[in-house]
mmCIF file of C-alpha atoms in Angstrom:
data_model
loop_
_atom_site.group_PDB
_atom_site.id
_atom_site.type_symbol
_atom_site.label_atom_id
_atom_site.label_comp_id
_atom_site.label_asym_id
_atom_site.label_seq_id
_atom_site.Cartn_x
_atom_site.Cartn_y
_atom_site.Cartn_z
ATOM 1 C CA ASP S 13 137.145 48.921 96.144
ATOM 2 C CA ALA S 14 138.515 50.186 92.831
ATOM 3 C CA GLY S 15 140.772 47.806 90.978
ATOM 4 C CA VAL S 16 143.608 48.773 88.701
ATOM 5 C CA THR S 17 142.559 51.533 86.339
ATOM 6 C CA GLN S 18 144.306 52.533 83.140
ATOM 7 C CA SER S 19 143.860 55.412 80.762
ATOM 8 C CA PRO S 20 143.255 55.913 77.954
ATOM 9 C CA THR S 21 141.471 52.773 76.790
ATOM 10 C CA HIS S 22 142.527 53.194 73.146
ATOM 11 C CA LEU S 23 145.063 55.388 71.452
ATOM 12 C CA ILE S 24 146.171 55.941 67.888
ATOM 13 C CA LYS S 25 149.551 57.530 67.203
ATOM 14 C CA THR S 26 151.830 58.096 64.255
ATOM 15 C CA ARG S 27 155.323 56.684 63.866
ATOM 16 C CA GLY S 28 157.847 58.881 65.587
ATOM 17 C CA GLN S 29 155.422 60.396 68.060
ATOM 18 C CA GLN S 30 155.562 60.006 71.805
ATOM 19 C CA VAL S 31 152.876 58.538 74.061
ATOM 20 C CA THR S 32 152.117 58.504 77.808
ATOM 21 C CA LEU S 33 149.950 55.829 79.398
ATOM 22 C CA ARG S 34 148.611 56.100 82.911
ATOM 23 C CA CYS S 35 147.830 53.593 85.646
ATOM 24 C CA SER S 36 146.317 53.797 89.096
ATOM 25 C CA PRO S 37 147.005 50.728 91.207
ATOM 26 C CA LYS S 38 144.469 48.807 93.245
ATOM 27 C CA SER S 39 143.878 50.359 96.665
ATOM 28 C CA GLY S 40 146.526 49.181 99.107
ATOM 29 C CA HIS S 41 149.012 48.219 96.407
ATOM 30 C CA ASP S 42 152.402 49.907 96.193
ATOM 31 C CA THR S 43 154.092 48.148 93.312
ATOM 32 C CA VAL S 44 153.261 48.752 89.646
ATOM 33 C CA SER S 45 154.461 46.664 86.690
ATOM 34 C CA TRP S 46 153.978 47.271 83.001
ATOM 35 C CA TYR S 47 153.565 44.632 80.328
ATOM 36 C CA GLN S 48 153.297 44.758 76.572
ATOM 37 C CA GLN S 49 151.082 42.208 74.860
ATOM 38 C CA ALA S 50 151.268 41.864 71.108
ATOM 39 C CA LEU S 51 148.465 40.084 69.254
ATOM 40 C CA GLY S 52 148.579 36.336 69.795
ATOM 41 C CA GLN S 53 151.376 36.564 72.382
ATOM 42 C CA GLY S 54 151.617 36.502 76.116
ATOM 43 C CA PRO S 55 152.348 39.704 78.060
ATOM 44 C CA GLN S 56 156.006 40.728 78.040
ATOM 45 C CA PHE S 57 157.477 42.414 81.149
ATOM 46 C CA ILE S 58 158.617 45.971 80.522
ATOM 47 C CA PHE S 59 159.524 47.238 83.977
ATOM 48 C CA GLN S 60 158.388 47.559 87.581
ATOM 49 C CA TYR S 61 158.225 50.467 89.963
ATOM 50 C CA TYR S 62 158.318 50.505 93.721
ATOM 51 C CA GLU S 63 158.977 53.440 96.003
ATOM 52 C CA GLU S 64 159.059 55.691 92.953
ATOM 53 C CA GLU S 65 162.060 53.893 91.458
ATOM 54 C CA GLU S 66 162.436 51.440 88.634
ATOM 55 C CA ARG S 67 163.317 48.162 90.335
ATOM 56 C CA GLN S 68 163.395 45.657 87.546
ATOM 57 C CA ARG S 69 163.433 45.941 83.755
ATOM 58 C CA GLY S 70 162.706 43.544 80.963
ATOM 59 C CA ASN S 71 164.295 43.469 77.549
ATOM 60 C CA PHE S 72 162.921 46.783 76.222
ATOM 61 C CA PRO S 73 164.885 49.688 74.750
ATOM 62 C CA ASP S 74 165.405 53.022 76.474
ATOM 63 C CA ARG S 75 162.559 54.480 74.413
ATOM 64 C CA PHE S 76 160.391 52.943 77.063
ATOM 65 C CA SER S 77 160.522 54.833 80.305
ATOM 66 C CA GLY S 78 158.319 55.218 83.291
ATOM 67 C CA HIS S 79 157.571 56.994 86.489
ATOM 68 C CA GLN S 80 155.837 56.318 89.775
ATOM 69 C CA PHE S 81 154.306 59.027 91.833
ATOM 70 C CA PRO S 82 154.026 59.320 95.642
ATOM 71 C CA ASN S 83 150.405 58.105 95.475
ATOM 72 C CA TYR S 84 151.747 54.900 93.722
ATOM 73 C CA SER S 85 150.190 55.704 90.372
ATOM 74 C CA SER S 86 152.430 55.290 87.395
ATOM 75 C CA GLU S 87 153.093 56.414 83.829
ATOM 76 C CA LEU S 88 154.616 54.616 80.906
ATOM 77 C CA ASN S 89 156.230 56.751 78.242
ATOM 78 C CA VAL S 90 157.254 55.539 74.844
ATOM 79 C CA ASN S 91 159.294 57.807 72.588
ATOM 80 C CA ALA S 92 159.924 57.658 68.840
ATOM 81 C CA LEU S 93 157.087 55.208 68.309
ATOM 82 C CA LEU S 94 157.542 52.362 65.855
ATOM 83 C CA LEU S 95 154.898 50.365 64.082
ATOM 84 C CA GLY S 96 156.000 47.364 66.200
ATOM 85 C CA ASP S 97 155.008 49.201 69.336
ATOM 86 C CA SER S 98 151.337 48.593 68.476
ATOM 87 C CA ALA S 99 150.051 46.366 71.258
ATOM 88 C CA LEU S 100 147.974 46.109 74.395
ATOM 89 C CA TYR S 101 149.779 47.724 77.289
ATOM 90 C CA LEU S 102 148.868 46.229 80.648
ATOM 91 C CA CYS S 103 149.501 47.694 84.061
ATOM 92 C CA ALA S 104 149.538 45.378 87.034
ATOM 93 C CA SER S 105 149.721 46.194 90.708
ATOM 94 C CA SER S 106 150.642 44.216 93.793
ATOM 95 C CA PHE S 107 151.532 44.746 97.391
ATOM 96 C CA THR S 108 155.090 44.517 98.686
ATOM 97 C CA GLY S 109 156.205 40.931 98.890
ATOM 98 C CA ASP S 110 154.616 37.850 97.541
ATOM 99 C CA SER S 111 151.156 38.957 96.538
ATOM 100 C CA PRO S 112 149.364 38.144 93.295
ATOM 101 C CA LEU S 113 149.287 40.613 90.455
ATOM 102 C CA HIS S 114 146.070 42.464 89.599
ATOM 103 C CA PHE S 115 145.851 43.657 86.039
ATOM 104 C CA GLY S 116 144.092 46.685 84.621
ATOM 105 C CA ASN S 117 141.997 46.490 81.446
ATOM 106 C CA GLY S 118 144.862 47.756 79.398
ATOM 107 C CA THR S 119 145.479 50.501 76.851
ATOM 108 C CA ARG S 120 145.379 49.454 73.213
ATOM 109 C CA LEU S 121 147.951 51.445 71.273
ATOM 110 C CA THR S 122 147.923 51.521 67.512
ATOM 111 C CA VAL S 123 150.849 53.105 65.707
ATOM 112 C CA THR S 124 150.250 54.028 62.088
ATOM 113 C CA ARG R 25 164.529 28.647 73.268
ATOM 114 C CA LYS R 26 161.619 30.566 74.819
ATOM 115 C CA GLU R 27 161.640 30.953 78.591
ATOM 116 C CA VAL R 28 158.132 29.616 78.889
ATOM 117 C CA GLU R 29 156.680 27.419 76.166
ATOM 118 C CA GLN R 30 153.125 26.352 75.618
ATOM 119 C CA ASP R 31 151.191 24.596 72.937
ATOM 120 C CA PRO R 32 149.173 27.379 71.365
ATOM 121 C CA GLY R 33 146.232 25.101 70.543
ATOM 122 C CA PRO R 34 143.415 25.673 69.927
ATOM 123 C CA PHE R 35 142.061 22.832 71.960
ATOM 124 C CA ASN R 36 138.509 22.172 70.886
ATOM 125 C CA VAL R 37 136.668 19.983 73.356
ATOM 126 C CA PRO R 38 133.032 19.128 74.018
ATOM 127 C CA GLU R 39 131.306 20.178 77.193
ATOM 128 C CA GLY R 40 132.004 17.803 80.030
ATOM 129 C CA ALA R 41 135.382 16.718 78.633
ATOM 130 C CA THR R 42 138.652 16.644 80.575
ATOM 131 C CA VAL R 43 141.437 18.610 79.033
ATOM 132 C CA ALA R 44 145.121 19.062 80.052
ATOM 133 C CA PHE R 45 147.618 21.750 79.167
ATOM 134 C CA ASN R 46 151.348 21.457 79.660
ATOM 135 C CA CYS R 47 153.946 24.136 79.883
ATOM 136 C CA THR R 48 157.764 23.992 80.060
ATOM 137 C CA TYR R 49 160.121 26.582 81.463
ATOM 138 C CA SER R 50 163.779 27.002 80.828
ATOM 139 C CA ASN R 51 165.131 28.626 83.945
ATOM 140 C CA SER R 52 165.728 26.151 86.720
ATOM 141 C CA ALA R 53 165.921 29.064 89.190
ATOM 142 C CA SER R 54 162.224 29.818 88.683
ATOM 143 C CA GLN R 55 160.651 30.251 92.091
ATOM 144 C CA SER R 56 156.918 30.481 91.674
ATOM 145 C CA PHE R 57 154.377 29.380 89.166
ATOM 146 C CA PHE R 58 150.903 30.369 88.131
ATOM 147 C CA TRP R 59 148.163 29.830 85.620
ATOM 148 C CA TYR R 60 146.329 32.897 84.388
ATOM 149 C CA ARG R 61 143.196 33.003 82.296
ATOM 150 C CA GLN R 62 142.666 35.618 79.625
ATOM 151 C CA ASP R 63 139.362 36.114 77.833
ATOM 152 C CA CYS R 64 139.333 37.669 74.349
ATOM 153 C CA ARG R 65 140.369 41.344 74.492
ATOM 154 C CA LYS R 66 140.424 41.301 78.299
ATOM 155 C CA GLU R 67 143.150 41.472 80.885
ATOM 156 C CA PRO R 68 144.760 38.314 82.358
ATOM 157 C CA LYS R 69 143.314 37.125 85.637
ATOM 158 C CA LEU R 70 144.919 34.805 88.119
ATOM 159 C CA LEU R 71 143.380 31.346 87.866
ATOM 160 C CA MET R 72 145.545 29.584 90.443
ATOM 161 C CA SER R 73 149.029 29.347 91.856
ATOM 162 C CA VAL R 74 150.943 26.144 91.344
ATOM 163 C CA TYR R 75 152.535 24.520 94.366
ATOM 164 C CA SER R 76 155.206 21.856 94.477
ATOM 165 C CA SER R 77 152.877 19.277 95.972
ATOM 166 C CA GLY R 78 150.183 19.989 93.382
ATOM 167 C CA ASN R 79 146.929 21.711 94.173
ATOM 168 C CA GLU R 80 143.343 21.623 93.225
ATOM 169 C CA ASP R 81 140.618 24.279 93.051
ATOM 170 C CA GLY R 82 137.293 22.795 92.143
ATOM 171 C CA ARG R 83 137.468 21.405 88.629
ATOM 172 C CA PHE R 84 141.032 22.700 88.159
ATOM 173 C CA THR R 85 144.147 20.833 89.140
ATOM 174 C CA ALA R 86 147.687 22.207 88.768
ATOM 175 C CA GLN R 87 150.903 20.251 89.043
ATOM 176 C CA LEU R 88 154.559 21.157 89.042
ATOM 177 C CA ASN R 89 157.465 18.963 88.113
ATOM 178 C CA ARG R 90 160.674 20.802 88.984
ATOM 179 C CA ALA R 91 162.972 18.033 87.829
ATOM 180 C CA SER R 92 161.520 18.136 84.309
ATOM 181 C CA GLN R 93 160.696 21.857 84.478
ATOM 182 C CA TYR R 94 157.113 21.593 83.478
ATOM 183 C CA ILE R 95 153.765 22.668 84.796
ATOM 184 C CA SER R 96 150.384 21.239 83.976
ATOM 185 C CA LEU R 97 146.769 22.353 84.274
ATOM 186 C CA LEU R 98 143.910 19.867 84.190
ATOM 187 C CA ILE R 99 140.330 20.964 83.726
ATOM 188 C CA ARG R 100 137.629 18.437 84.481
ATOM 189 C CA ASP R 101 134.028 18.598 83.375
ATOM 190 C CA SER R 102 134.653 21.476 80.918
ATOM 191 C CA LYS R 103 132.057 24.260 80.780
ATOM 192 C CA LEU R 104 131.332 26.589 77.903
ATOM 193 C CA SER R 105 132.518 29.407 80.183
ATOM 194 C CA ASP R 106 135.995 27.798 80.378
ATOM 195 C CA SER R 107 136.633 28.944 76.841
ATOM 196 C CA ALA R 108 139.602 31.320 77.074
ATOM 197 C CA THR R 109 143.356 31.470 76.669
ATOM 198 C CA TYR R 110 145.327 29.970 79.523
ATOM 199 C CA LEU R 111 148.652 31.516 80.242
ATOM 200 C CA CYS R 112 151.446 29.677 81.985
ATOM 201 C CA VAL R 113 153.464 32.062 84.135
ATOM 202 C CA VAL R 114 156.719 31.734 86.061
ATOM 203 C CA ASN R 115 158.547 34.109 88.376
ATOM 204 C CA ILE R 116 162.323 33.837 88.782
ATOM 205 C CA ASP R 117 162.564 36.351 91.569
ATOM 206 C CA THR R 118 161.181 35.571 94.986
ATOM 207 C CA GLY R 119 160.539 39.266 95.372
ATOM 208 C CA ARG R 120 158.187 41.440 93.497
ATOM 209 C CA ARG R 121 156.375 40.016 90.543
ATOM 210 C CA ALA R 122 158.368 40.339 87.243
ATOM 211 C CA LEU R 123 156.468 37.530 85.663
ATOM 212 C CA THR R 124 157.391 35.639 82.543
ATOM 213 C CA PHE R 125 154.347 34.602 80.493
ATOM 214 C CA GLY R 126 153.985 31.890 77.977
ATOM 215 C CA SER R 127 152.146 32.692 74.745
ATOM 216 C CA GLY R 128 149.073 30.960 75.979
ATOM 217 C CA THR R 129 146.968 27.950 75.014
ATOM 218 C CA ARG R 130 143.533 28.655 73.571
ATOM 219 C CA LEU R 131 140.681 26.463 74.748
ATOM 220 C CA GLN R 132 137.325 26.344 73.003
ATOM 221 C CA VAL R 133 134.622 24.308 74.731
ATOM 222 C CA GLN R 134 131.846 23.339 72.389
ATOM 223 C CA PRO R 135 128.218 22.478 73.196
#
C-alpha cells in the first residue's frame, strides 16, 4: 500500500521563476493538504483540496496556487519565487472526515 | 502571540529519564489536538491524538487542559530512539485537517 508520494525530492530555482510540486495521496484518501516548513519551524498550512476544489487556505499570498485532479493527486504552484520561499514543502493526505493526516517525504525547494 | 507555542528546547536527558513537554494554544475554539514526531530531515508522523480525559500509549502520556488551553506530553523511560522533534498540533475545524503546528520541541536522549 503506497503512502503519500511527492516529486521531485529536491529542487533548485532562481528568484522570479515558477515551480510546480506534485503529490499523490495515500490509497483511499481523497483530501490533500499542503504545508510549508521553514528551517527550525513547524509546518505552516498553505491550503487544502477536496473534490478538486480549494476548501481552506492559510495565510499565503496568491503566488501560491494549487490543483487537484480527478484521481485525487495534487499540484502546488508557486509563481515569482522569492528567497523566502526556500523551505520543505509537505503534502499530506487524509480521508473525508476525521481521519489522521499522512505526510509525504516532502520536496526541498531552494531559491537562489 | 503565536497560535501554538512550544518551548523549542533542546531537552537533553539521559536514557531512562522521564521528560515532559508543554504546549499552549491561543484559540479556545480548537477542536482536536495531536502530538507529531519529526525526525531530522524527515516528514512529521502522528505520535498520538490527545483526548480530553487524557490518554496513554505505552511510555507516552498525553493530557489536555481546555480551561488553561495547554497540552502536555510525558515520555517515561526515554530511549535513544525517542530523540526527535515533537510537534504540538491543534485543529480548529472539526472537518478536514487544516492543522496548526507549533515550532516543535527538540529532544535529545543521551546514553
